[in-house]
XYZ file of N, CA and C in Angstrom:
789
model
N 22.478 23.555 -52.962
C 23.080 24.833 -53.168
C 22.194 25.757 -53.927
N 21.635 25.117 -54.945
C 20.709 25.790 -55.981
C 19.363 26.077 -55.158
N 18.986 25.231 -54.421
C 17.664 25.444 -53.554
C 17.946 26.559 -52.499
N 18.939 26.548 -52.071
C 19.295 27.653 -50.947
C 19.425 28.923 -51.621
N 19.956 28.978 -52.782
C 20.078 30.186 -53.587
C 18.667 30.715 -53.932
N 17.895 29.925 -54.323
C 16.551 30.262 -54.877
C 15.606 30.754 -53.693
N 15.893 29.957 -52.493
C 15.150 30.357 -51.324
C 15.620 31.820 -50.862
N 16.792 32.134 -51.048
C 17.291 33.383 -50.632
C 16.820 34.543 -51.505
N 16.765 34.264 -52.872
C 16.174 35.380 -53.685
C 14.559 35.547 -53.367
N 13.979 34.581 -53.016
C 12.486 34.684 -52.608
C 12.360 35.474 -51.478
N 13.243 35.166 -50.471
C 13.145 35.995 -49.195
C 13.511 37.480 -49.564
N 14.612 37.681 -50.382
C 14.913 39.036 -50.823
C 13.719 39.840 -51.402
N 13.128 39.074 -52.308
C 12.063 39.782 -53.087
C 10.845 40.202 -52.169
N 10.474 39.086 -51.263
C 9.313 39.589 -50.348
C 9.840 40.548 -49.440
N 11.063 40.589 -48.949
C 11.504 41.748 -48.126
C 11.350 43.142 -48.784
N 11.827 43.090 -50.108
C 11.877 44.288 -50.846
C 10.368 44.756 -51.171
N 9.499 43.840 -51.201
C 8.078 44.378 -51.478
C 7.554 44.931 -50.032
N 7.894 44.307 -49.047
C 7.336 44.827 -47.767
C 8.095 46.297 -47.359
N 9.333 46.163 -47.708
C 9.997 47.503 -47.319
C 9.516 48.484 -48.376
N 9.118 48.249 -49.709
C 8.784 49.281 -50.477
C 7.557 49.934 -50.149
N 6.736 49.380 -49.398
C 5.460 49.869 -48.863
C 5.613 50.524 -47.541
N 4.888 51.553 -47.388
C 4.987 52.193 -46.035
C 3.557 52.997 -45.858
N 3.145 52.889 -44.405
C 1.830 53.854 -44.184
C 2.350 55.223 -44.064
N 1.954 56.114 -44.942
C 2.292 57.542 -44.906
C 0.982 58.228 -44.304
N 1.311 59.524 -43.695
C 0.161 60.208 -42.966
C 0.258 61.689 -43.414
N -0.583 62.277 -43.318
C -0.699 63.763 -43.879
C -2.090 64.450 -43.482
N -2.226 65.767 -43.971
C -3.330 66.406 -43.439
C -3.856 67.104 -44.899
N -5.159 67.421 -44.757
C -5.898 68.059 -45.822
C -6.313 69.357 -45.316
N -5.821 70.439 -46.005
C -6.065 71.845 -45.445
C -6.510 72.600 -46.742
N -7.031 73.833 -46.316
C -7.567 74.727 -47.374
C -6.695 75.770 -47.684
N -6.870 76.607 -48.747
C -5.923 77.652 -49.006
C -5.816 78.457 -48.033
N -6.745 78.764 -47.122
C -6.509 79.767 -46.002
C -6.292 79.167 -44.723
N -5.568 77.900 -44.799
C -4.831 77.159 -43.728
C -5.838 76.672 -42.839
N -7.246 76.351 -43.214
C -8.280 75.668 -42.424
C -8.367 74.390 -42.639
N -8.665 73.499 -41.760
C -8.834 72.030 -41.896
C -9.906 71.705 -42.886
N -9.680 70.806 -43.889
C -10.668 70.194 -44.750
C -11.108 68.642 -44.345
N -12.213 68.221 -43.827
C -12.441 67.147 -43.388
C -13.243 66.211 -44.450
N -13.262 64.866 -44.228
C -13.920 63.975 -45.137
C -13.491 64.101 -46.399
N -12.048 64.204 -46.855
C -11.676 64.361 -48.030
C -11.329 62.795 -48.510
N -11.783 62.324 -49.671
C -11.638 60.908 -50.077
C -10.048 60.900 -50.557
N -9.376 59.938 -49.977
C -8.072 59.574 -50.292
C -7.788 58.315 -50.948
N -7.368 58.338 -52.300
C -7.202 57.057 -52.938
C -5.850 56.810 -53.448
N -5.200 55.643 -53.141
C -3.946 55.175 -53.884
C -4.317 54.694 -55.140
N -3.984 55.187 -56.179
C -4.449 54.629 -57.614
C -3.815 53.486 -57.887
N -2.401 53.281 -57.515
C -1.633 52.052 -57.668
C -1.893 50.745 -57.002
N -2.413 50.890 -55.696
C -2.652 49.777 -54.984
C -4.267 49.790 -54.553
N -5.036 50.705 -54.973
C -6.369 50.649 -54.754
C -6.880 51.205 -53.180
N -5.913 51.400 -52.424
C -6.100 51.729 -51.018
C -6.985 53.069 -50.950
N -7.923 52.860 -50.010
C -8.948 54.165 -49.992
C -8.942 54.438 -48.396
N -9.071 55.740 -48.275
C -9.412 56.289 -46.726
C -9.915 57.622 -46.897
N -10.341 58.189 -45.726
C -10.710 59.526 -45.811
C -10.170 60.421 -44.542
N -9.895 61.648 -44.621
C -9.581 62.397 -43.780
C -10.317 62.609 -42.539
N -10.087 62.720 -41.320
C -10.774 62.705 -40.291
C -11.112 64.182 -39.918
N -11.746 64.367 -38.655
C -12.266 65.575 -38.200
C -11.075 66.652 -37.927
N -9.889 66.164 -37.973
C -8.753 67.032 -37.755
C -7.977 67.114 -39.119
N -8.597 66.659 -40.157
C -7.906 66.748 -41.494
C -6.938 65.693 -41.818
N -6.666 64.822 -40.737
C -5.492 63.908 -40.824
C -5.974 62.444 -41.666
N -5.023 61.944 -42.162
C -5.246 60.570 -42.976
C -3.989 59.723 -42.901
N -4.133 58.503 -43.037
C -3.004 57.563 -43.212
C -3.335 56.583 -44.358
N -2.307 56.434 -45.206
C -2.538 55.456 -46.225
C -1.424 54.679 -46.688
N -1.425 53.446 -47.085
C -0.228 52.515 -47.467
C 0.172 53.110 -48.825
N 1.481 53.276 -49.010
C 1.870 53.792 -50.359
C 3.369 53.349 -50.587
N 3.870 53.260 -51.747
C 5.231 53.038 -52.080
C 5.728 54.283 -53.119
N 6.896 54.161 -53.315
C 7.520 55.179 -54.334
C 6.957 55.295 -55.410
N 6.629 56.415 -56.053
C 6.200 56.655 -57.298
C 4.470 56.414 -57.456
N 3.959 55.976 -56.417
C 2.558 55.823 -56.323
C 1.794 57.283 -56.435
N 0.566 57.207 -57.008
C -0.111 58.439 -57.203
C -1.256 58.473 -56.264
N -1.351 59.396 -55.532
C -2.494 59.645 -54.459
C -3.402 60.606 -54.821
N -4.725 60.413 -54.756
C -5.571 61.613 -55.253
C -6.530 61.824 -54.117
N -6.883 63.229 -54.023
C -7.754 63.733 -52.988
C -8.905 64.375 -53.785
N -10.052 63.708 -53.259
C -11.230 64.212 -53.861
C -12.300 64.653 -52.674
N -12.962 65.791 -52.964
C -14.065 66.139 -52.282
C -15.070 67.115 -52.918
N -16.223 66.995 -52.696
C -17.187 67.950 -53.433
C -17.050 69.300 -53.013
N -16.899 70.147 -53.998
C -16.779 71.502 -53.826
C -15.265 71.969 -54.043
N -14.321 70.996 -54.260
C -12.987 71.250 -54.199
C -12.401 70.709 -55.401
N -11.412 71.224 -56.068
C -10.635 70.484 -57.154
C -9.917 69.333 -56.798
N -9.833 68.513 -57.808
C -9.141 67.210 -57.367
C -7.665 67.427 -57.206
N -7.004 66.998 -56.289
C -5.515 67.132 -55.972
C -4.943 65.814 -56.251
N -3.636 65.885 -56.742
C -2.906 64.755 -57.114
C -1.619 64.843 -56.397
N -1.008 63.802 -55.773
C 0.319 64.019 -55.068
C 1.137 62.443 -55.519
N 2.328 62.740 -56.109
C 3.152 61.693 -56.548
C 4.184 61.606 -55.422
N 4.097 60.210 -55.049
C 5.122 59.890 -53.855
C 6.538 59.810 -54.288
N 7.427 60.709 -54.058
C 8.804 60.656 -54.505
C 9.664 60.378 -53.365
N 9.263 60.130 -52.104
C 9.966 59.788 -50.984
C 8.945 59.007 -49.944
N 9.595 58.255 -49.113
C 8.672 57.713 -48.125
C 8.700 58.263 -46.788
N 8.758 59.649 -46.619
C 8.364 60.390 -45.622
C 6.934 60.873 -45.514
N 6.598 61.250 -44.412
C 5.080 61.438 -44.442
C 4.804 62.674 -45.424
N 3.618 62.810 -45.862
C 3.127 63.587 -46.967
C 2.956 64.971 -46.316
N 3.426 66.046 -47.114
C 3.141 67.458 -46.485
C 1.640 67.730 -46.707
N 1.324 68.844 -46.030
C -0.034 69.285 -46.019
C -0.468 69.258 -47.384
N -1.749 68.619 -47.666
C -2.320 68.779 -49.132
C -3.280 69.984 -49.110
N -3.060 70.802 -49.863
C -3.878 72.028 -50.190
C -4.963 71.794 -51.024
N -6.201 71.779 -50.433
C -7.447 71.583 -51.240
C -7.906 73.041 -51.775
N -8.177 73.177 -53.010
C -8.595 74.449 -53.795
C -10.234 74.469 -53.731
N -10.825 75.429 -53.207
C -12.131 75.505 -53.340
C -12.738 75.853 -54.754
N -13.667 75.247 -55.311
C -14.249 75.710 -56.540
C -15.143 76.740 -56.356
N -15.337 77.624 -57.400
C -16.438 78.718 -57.325
C -17.726 78.219 -56.920
N -18.405 78.856 -56.162
C -20.044 78.349 -55.797
C -20.907 78.821 -56.699
N -21.656 77.794 -57.301
C -22.656 78.287 -58.242
C -23.975 78.949 -57.504
N -24.408 80.138 -58.047
C -25.614 80.744 -57.340
C -26.555 80.724 -58.466
N -27.866 80.684 -57.877
C -29.154 80.676 -58.536
C -29.158 81.812 -59.648
N -29.722 81.481 -60.739
C -29.922 82.623 -61.753
C -30.866 83.766 -61.234
N -30.543 85.095 -61.267
C -31.164 86.160 -60.975
C -32.159 86.536 -61.989
N -33.554 86.642 -61.724
C -34.647 86.953 -62.779
C -34.625 88.718 -62.540
N -34.468 89.183 -63.792
C -34.649 90.550 -63.820
C -36.082 90.905 -64.257
N -36.780 91.680 -63.402
C -38.235 91.868 -63.632
C -38.331 93.336 -64.106
N -38.891 93.676 -65.356
C -38.856 95.018 -65.883
C -39.957 95.848 -64.892
N -39.687 96.890 -64.592
C -40.868 97.889 -63.859
C -41.423 98.720 -64.724
N -42.853 98.913 -64.538
C -43.521 99.699 -65.378
C -43.584 101.327 -64.871
N -43.303 101.484 -63.721
C -43.189 102.845 -63.204
C -44.525 103.237 -62.309
N -45.427 102.192 -62.397
C -46.650 102.419 -61.545
C -46.257 101.647 -60.209
N -46.234 102.452 -59.056
C -45.768 102.074 -57.863
C -46.650 100.906 -57.357
N -47.857 101.131 -57.333
C -48.888 100.155 -56.981
C -48.818 98.819 -57.589
N -48.596 98.839 -58.980
C -48.703 97.728 -59.868
C -47.288 97.047 -59.523
N -46.049 97.702 -59.608
C -44.833 97.103 -59.509
C -44.741 96.453 -57.962
N -45.278 97.002 -56.910
C -45.275 96.463 -55.570
C -45.872 95.121 -55.599
N -47.098 95.015 -56.209
C -47.743 93.815 -56.160
C -46.875 92.587 -56.912
N -46.317 93.189 -58.215
C -45.639 92.127 -58.792
C -44.393 91.654 -58.231
N -43.845 92.553 -57.477
C -42.394 92.237 -56.842
C -42.600 91.335 -55.579
N -43.764 91.587 -54.878
C -44.202 90.802 -53.697
C -44.868 89.490 -54.053
N -45.255 89.255 -55.393
C -45.730 88.036 -55.781
C -44.941 86.809 -55.702
N -45.349 85.774 -54.857
C -44.481 84.579 -54.676
C -45.273 83.432 -55.220
N -44.527 82.605 -56.029
C -44.982 81.317 -56.474
C -44.867 80.264 -55.335
N -46.041 80.150 -54.627
C -45.918 79.236 -53.420
C -45.729 77.886 -53.769
N -46.100 77.315 -54.788
C -45.769 75.975 -55.224
C -44.249 75.987 -55.329
N -43.709 76.902 -56.107
C -42.328 76.787 -56.323
C -41.326 76.773 -54.887
N -41.803 77.684 -54.201
C -41.260 77.848 -52.791
C -41.417 76.560 -51.873
N -42.560 75.922 -52.096
C -42.766 74.650 -51.370
C -41.904 73.661 -51.941
N -41.695 73.656 -53.212
C -40.886 72.375 -53.816
C -39.521 72.581 -53.483
N -38.997 73.953 -53.245
C -37.592 74.002 -52.885
C -37.477 73.858 -51.389
N -38.453 73.922 -50.528
C -38.299 73.779 -49.015
C -38.189 72.408 -48.866
N -39.085 71.489 -49.758
C -39.184 70.180 -49.482
C -37.984 69.348 -50.056
N -37.472 69.981 -51.230
C -36.472 69.370 -51.888
C -36.743 68.557 -53.083
N -37.827 68.812 -53.390
C -38.468 67.963 -54.592
C -37.721 68.339 -55.918
N -37.714 67.344 -56.915
C -37.052 67.761 -58.246
C -38.077 68.545 -58.972
N -37.821 69.333 -59.869
C -38.664 69.924 -60.861
C -39.480 68.715 -61.788
N -40.643 68.905 -62.108
C -41.138 67.876 -62.937
C -40.834 68.138 -64.437
N -41.086 67.077 -65.178
C -40.584 67.079 -66.602
C -41.482 68.359 -67.390
N -40.691 68.862 -68.322
C -41.372 69.942 -68.931
C -42.453 69.420 -69.819
N -42.309 68.256 -70.335
C -43.420 67.548 -71.286
C -43.453 66.336 -70.683
N -44.652 66.033 -70.131
C -45.019 64.737 -69.487
C -44.971 63.589 -70.420
N -44.331 62.313 -70.069
C -44.115 61.386 -71.015
C -45.354 60.602 -71.070
N -45.532 59.982 -72.366
C -46.811 59.090 -72.565
C -46.425 57.778 -71.956
N -47.206 57.185 -71.088
C -46.820 55.925 -70.395
C -47.032 54.904 -71.414
N -45.993 54.119 -71.627
C -46.026 52.974 -72.634
C -47.053 51.842 -72.047
N -47.780 51.208 -73.157
C -48.801 50.069 -72.848
C -47.865 48.988 -72.127
N -48.702 48.382 -71.260
C -47.934 46.925 -70.551
C -48.937 45.977 -70.583
N -48.115 44.829 -71.025
C -48.901 43.706 -71.533
C -49.478 43.110 -70.303
N -48.883 43.068 -69.029
C -49.451 42.484 -67.885
C -50.713 43.305 -67.509
N -50.838 44.565 -67.576
C -51.826 45.367 -67.140
C -53.164 45.088 -68.256
N -52.643 44.903 -69.484
C -53.822 44.576 -70.580
C -54.489 43.339 -70.299
N -53.631 42.329 -70.037
C -54.122 40.969 -69.796
C -55.108 40.963 -68.418
N -54.670 41.774 -67.568
C -55.511 41.632 -66.153
C -56.916 42.411 -66.469
N -56.840 43.355 -67.542
C -58.082 44.062 -67.745
C -59.081 43.444 -68.580
N -58.655 42.410 -69.355
C -59.602 41.626 -70.302
C -60.559 40.822 -69.486
N -60.375 39.996 -68.511
C -61.435 39.526 -67.758
C -62.468 40.191 -67.118
N -62.112 41.603 -66.915
C -63.082 42.488 -66.354
C -63.765 43.337 -67.464
N -63.569 42.787 -68.598
C -64.428 43.343 -69.719
C -63.792 44.771 -70.167
N -62.636 45.103 -69.790
C -62.157 46.393 -70.131
C -60.909 46.161 -71.148
N -61.329 46.248 -72.409
C -60.226 45.996 -73.496
C -59.620 47.481 -73.797
N -58.374 47.732 -73.783
C -57.650 48.722 -74.189
C -57.204 48.663 -75.574
N -57.972 49.070 -76.577
C -57.635 48.669 -77.910
C -56.509 49.557 -78.478
N -56.260 50.650 -77.841
C -54.994 51.422 -78.371
C -53.860 50.771 -77.578
N -53.989 50.380 -76.493
C -52.874 49.649 -75.881
C -52.529 48.454 -76.437
N -53.474 47.737 -76.918
C -53.306 46.338 -77.652
C -52.516 46.725 -78.902
N -52.938 47.743 -79.595
C -52.250 48.049 -80.901
C -50.718 48.419 -80.587
N -50.489 49.258 -79.462
C -49.289 49.722 -79.195
C -48.135 48.446 -79.010
N -48.704 47.447 -78.132
C -47.961 46.375 -77.982
C -47.655 45.419 -79.190
N -48.716 45.339 -79.894
C -48.503 44.440 -81.186
C -47.699 45.118 -82.167
N -47.858 46.548 -82.412
C -47.064 47.138 -83.353
C -45.725 47.412 -82.915
N -45.337 47.111 -81.550
C -44.015 47.534 -81.146
C -43.746 48.994 -80.625
N -44.916 49.632 -80.602
C -44.615 51.125 -80.199
C -44.358 51.145 -78.711
N -45.085 50.508 -77.916
C -44.719 50.418 -76.416
C -43.145 50.070 -76.280
N -42.607 49.083 -76.935
C -41.305 48.528 -76.779
C -40.434 49.850 -77.224
N -40.595 50.500 -78.286
C -39.922 51.500 -78.781
C -39.759 52.721 -77.901
N -41.034 53.045 -77.299
C -41.115 54.068 -76.299
C -40.251 53.815 -74.962
N -40.159 52.650 -74.478
C -39.482 52.237 -73.254
C -37.899 52.486 -73.581
N -37.396 51.866 -74.800
C -35.987 52.001 -75.261
C -35.767 53.592 -75.477
N -36.595 54.314 -75.927
C -36.411 55.723 -76.179
C -36.196 56.529 -74.818
N -37.185 56.228 -73.951
C -36.961 56.798 -72.621
C -35.791 56.409 -71.802
N -35.335 55.050 -72.061
C -34.153 54.638 -71.408
C -32.883 55.351 -71.947
N -32.879 55.619 -73.342
C -31.844 56.294 -73.994
C -31.907 57.730 -73.445
N -33.041 58.280 -73.435
C -33.034 59.727 -72.749
C -32.576 59.879 -71.466
N -32.889 58.970 -70.653
C -32.436 59.034 -69.194
C -31.034 58.799 -69.092
N -30.413 58.057 -69.879
C -29.150 57.662 -69.953
C -28.361 58.846 -70.396
N -28.685 59.675 -71.491
C -28.209 60.842 -72.026
C -28.254 61.987 -70.907
N -29.312 62.227 -70.175
C -29.400 63.234 -69.253
C -28.428 62.851 -68.252
N -28.187 61.565 -67.750
C -27.295 61.350 -66.651
C -25.938 61.637 -67.038
N -25.487 61.211 -68.274
C -24.205 61.519 -69.025
C -23.917 63.030 -68.945
N -24.915 63.754 -69.372
C -24.745 65.229 -69.411
C -24.580 65.921 -68.020
N -25.290 65.280 -67.074
C -25.234 65.945 -65.753
C -23.853 65.737 -65.098
N -23.120 64.516 -65.308
C -21.802 64.279 -64.878
C -20.768 65.248 -65.535
N -20.839 65.151 -67.015
C -19.945 65.997 -67.755
C -20.037 67.505 -67.462
N -21.244 67.942 -67.175
C -21.308 69.378 -66.855
C -20.706 69.778 -65.401
N -20.485 68.762 -64.573
C -19.925 69.088 -63.400
C -18.464 68.570 -63.302
N -17.921 68.011 -64.168
C -16.527 67.691 -64.185
C -15.606 68.086 -65.334
N -16.392 68.341 -66.448
C -15.699 68.875 -67.626
C -14.998 67.824 -68.485
N -14.780 68.029 -69.586
C -13.973 67.005 -70.417
C -12.414 66.616 -70.026
N -11.788 67.956 -69.544
C -10.422 67.711 -69.259
C -10.151 66.761 -68.120
N -11.040 66.694 -67.200
C -10.850 65.679 -66.122
C -10.622 64.179 -66.598
N -11.487 63.965 -67.739
C -11.381 62.459 -68.239
C -10.161 62.248 -69.094
N -9.795 63.432 -69.914
C -8.886 63.337 -70.829
C -7.542 63.182 -70.310
N -7.395 63.855 -69.058
C -6.092 63.771 -68.277
C -5.837 62.353 -67.902
N -7.092 61.488 -67.759
C -6.785 60.086 -67.331
C -6.739 59.180 -68.350
N -6.675 59.664 -69.592
C -6.345 58.820 -70.942
C -7.647 58.445 -71.666
N -8.643 59.104 -71.370
C -9.937 58.832 -72.103
C -10.061 60.073 -73.241
N -10.043 59.640 -74.567
C -10.251 60.613 -75.524
C -11.517 61.261 -75.407
N -11.670 62.764 -75.589
C -12.958 63.341 -75.486
C -14.147 62.984 -76.233
N -13.796 62.201 -77.351
C -14.956 61.584 -77.996
C -15.593 60.336 -77.556
N -14.867 59.820 -76.527
C -15.200 58.584 -76.025
C -15.638 58.707 -74.355
N -15.742 60.072 -74.036
C -16.050 60.277 -72.528
C -17.693 59.735 -72.194
N -18.447 59.877 -73.211
C -20.051 59.513 -73.153
C -19.950 57.978 -72.992
N -19.148 57.399 -73.929
C -18.980 55.769 -73.973
C -18.586 55.256 -72.667
N -17.538 56.035 -72.119
C -16.986 55.559 -70.728
C -17.927 55.660 -69.700
N -18.774 56.828 -69.642
C -19.816 56.941 -68.596
C -20.800 55.878 -68.684
N -21.207 55.598 -69.893
C -22.233 54.592 -70.082
C -21.700 53.322 -69.597
N -20.502 52.868 -70.002
C -19.738 51.795 -69.406
C -19.772 51.702 -67.916
N -19.490 52.831 -67.292
C -19.553 52.729 -65.775
C -20.826 52.783 -65.357
N -21.907 53.156 -65.791
C -23.274 53.012 -65.423
C -23.555 51.600 -65.406
N -23.159 50.760 -66.379
C -23.480 49.305 -66.559
C -22.655 48.636 -65.383
N -21.309 48.895 -65.349
C -20.512 48.244 -64.419
C -21.048 48.453 -62.953
N -21.330 49.722 -62.622
C -21.659 50.039 -61.286
C -22.905 50.873 -61.222
N -24.151 50.033 -61.356
C -25.676 50.681 -61.303
C -25.705 51.772 -60.293
N -25.160 51.589 -59.074
C -25.402 52.648 -58.114
C -24.994 54.068 -58.496
N -24.157 54.163 -59.406
C -23.764 55.638 -59.991
C -25.045 56.416 -60.310
N -25.859 55.704 -61.099
C -27.136 56.413 -61.582
C -27.998 56.704 -60.298
N -28.084 56.002 -59.359
C -28.572 56.190 -58.030
C -28.188 57.448 -57.475
N -26.760 57.695 -57.446
C -26.206 58.900 -56.846
C -26.427 60.160 -57.741
N -26.442 59.885 -59.003
C -26.809 61.015 -59.837
C -28.173 61.618 -59.538
N -29.194 60.692 -59.401
C -30.471 61.079 -58.986
C -30.539 61.807 -57.685
N -29.656 61.536 -56.906
C -29.610 62.126 -55.414
C -28.667 63.437 -55.661
N -28.130 63.624 -56.900
C -27.235 64.810 -56.931
C -26.145 64.848 -56.144
N -25.495 63.703 -55.877
C -24.481 63.472 -55.008
C -22.988 63.100 -55.766
N -22.528 64.249 -56.377
C -21.410 64.211 -57.172
C -20.148 63.687 -56.456
N -20.123 63.787 -55.120
C -18.943 63.168 -54.590
C -18.991 61.552 -54.486
N -20.036 60.975 -54.390
C -20.384 59.504 -54.612
C -20.158 59.134 -55.949
N -20.607 59.760 -56.846
C -20.379 59.466 -58.339
C -18.908 59.410 -58.690
N -18.275 60.622 -58.276
C -16.738 60.417 -58.445
C -15.946 59.399 -57.969
N -16.438 58.986 -56.628
C -15.760 57.859 -55.897
C -15.956 56.648 -56.761
N -17.136 56.371 -57.247
C -17.379 55.130 -58.036
C -16.453 55.383 -59.432
N -16.533 56.473 -60.101
C -15.828 56.515 -61.328
C -14.381 56.474 -61.096
N -13.804 56.716 -60.055
C -12.323 56.354 -59.765
C -12.054 54.993 -59.848
N -12.908 54.145 -59.521
C -12.591 52.695 -59.664
C -12.748 52.148 -61.234
N -13.888 52.857 -62.008
C -14.039 52.392 -63.363
C -13.090 53.026 -64.420
N -12.553 54.050 -63.990
C -11.517 54.849 -64.796
C -10.371 53.875 -65.198
N -9.645 53.167 -64.453
C -8.547 52.430 -64.798
C -8.915 51.194 -65.691
N -10.064 50.731 -65.273
C -10.559 49.664 -66.046
C -10.887 49.932 -67.499
N -11.513 50.993 -67.632
C -11.889 51.419 -69.144
C -10.529 51.841 -69.815
N -9.616 52.641 -69.233
C -8.378 52.985 -69.681
C -7.557 51.789 -70.268
N -7.545 50.662 -69.421
C -6.836 49.449 -69.850
C -7.554 48.803 -70.937
N -8.735 49.052 -71.064
C -9.437 48.459 -72.260
C -9.145 49.106 -73.635
N -8.837 50.510 -73.407
C -8.500 51.153 -74.488
C -7.380 50.953 -75.001
N -6.364 50.620 -73.982
C -4.880 50.213 -74.419
C -4.899 48.870 -75.145
N -5.766 47.884 -74.722
C -5.654 46.637 -75.219
C -6.286 46.740 -76.595
N -7.246 47.614 -76.800
C -7.934 47.644 -78.244
C -6.819 48.341 -79.145
N -6.227 49.404 -78.599
C -5.097 49.965 -79.486
C -4.020 48.918 -79.782
N -3.654 48.113 -78.730
C -2.679 47.016 -79.064
C -3.113 46.182 -80.100
N -4.330 45.633 -79.920
C -4.880 44.691 -81.033
C -4.858 45.261 -82.513
N -5.104 46.604 -82.589
C -5.125 47.331 -83.858
C -3.826 47.331 -84.461
N -2.880 47.632 -83.643
C -1.406 47.610 -84.104
C -1.088 46.229 -84.642
N -1.410 45.189 -83.894
C -1.037 43.860 -84.163
C -1.645 43.323 -85.589
N -2.874 43.906 -86.048
C -3.578 43.696 -87.170
C -2.812 44.276 -88.434
N -2.233 45.599 -88.142
C -1.378 46.172 -89.085
C -0.074 45.431 -89.563
């Protein structure tokens, strides 16, 4: 009798889990009632992911009280809390203001011939760089740190780099590499923070003073994030950060719990 009762409870538990989840459908639309395609749709509670199709339609598995997030480059992130298991109403994506390039104000002298030449003067190198899509070069070229392998290869050829040998022995080359790695890391962190703002992370439970630490943690956990930063692909960056956010927030909670236990 006890076994039968236990089995019945197990069946009820499984049935409730299956019944509690349902595939919900919806559409992603703009404020002016236009279809928004390729929106990343994430269920934070069960880690289900999908994207809206060419008609703005999507389907995703969800339960009551699950949190669904909608992310697309150029739009504000939208959050929907599932309060019933009917299909999701149209999700309205709000477009972000478009950044325009800085306009350079050129002072005119009043001399028509001189001003005409100045206004028609074009930086051909800069125009070519923009057309090809190349990044700007560093303002101050970095000194290349001495490399032990290159130094050893040069010795049999009778080419001894005394300065390079000194840099390696003194530790200067190692310090240079570490400093460049630190600079690159800070540049990548600043790039993300500039495009998301602190409020985005604070809402997720990350204190403002720990945002940089969280991003560094994410870069180590998911190295591809920095590759997407180099490609200026904020959409891919946010996609990866959505996965590292709950991991880091959980670590913060565990740390706070341990601190309370010590007291």
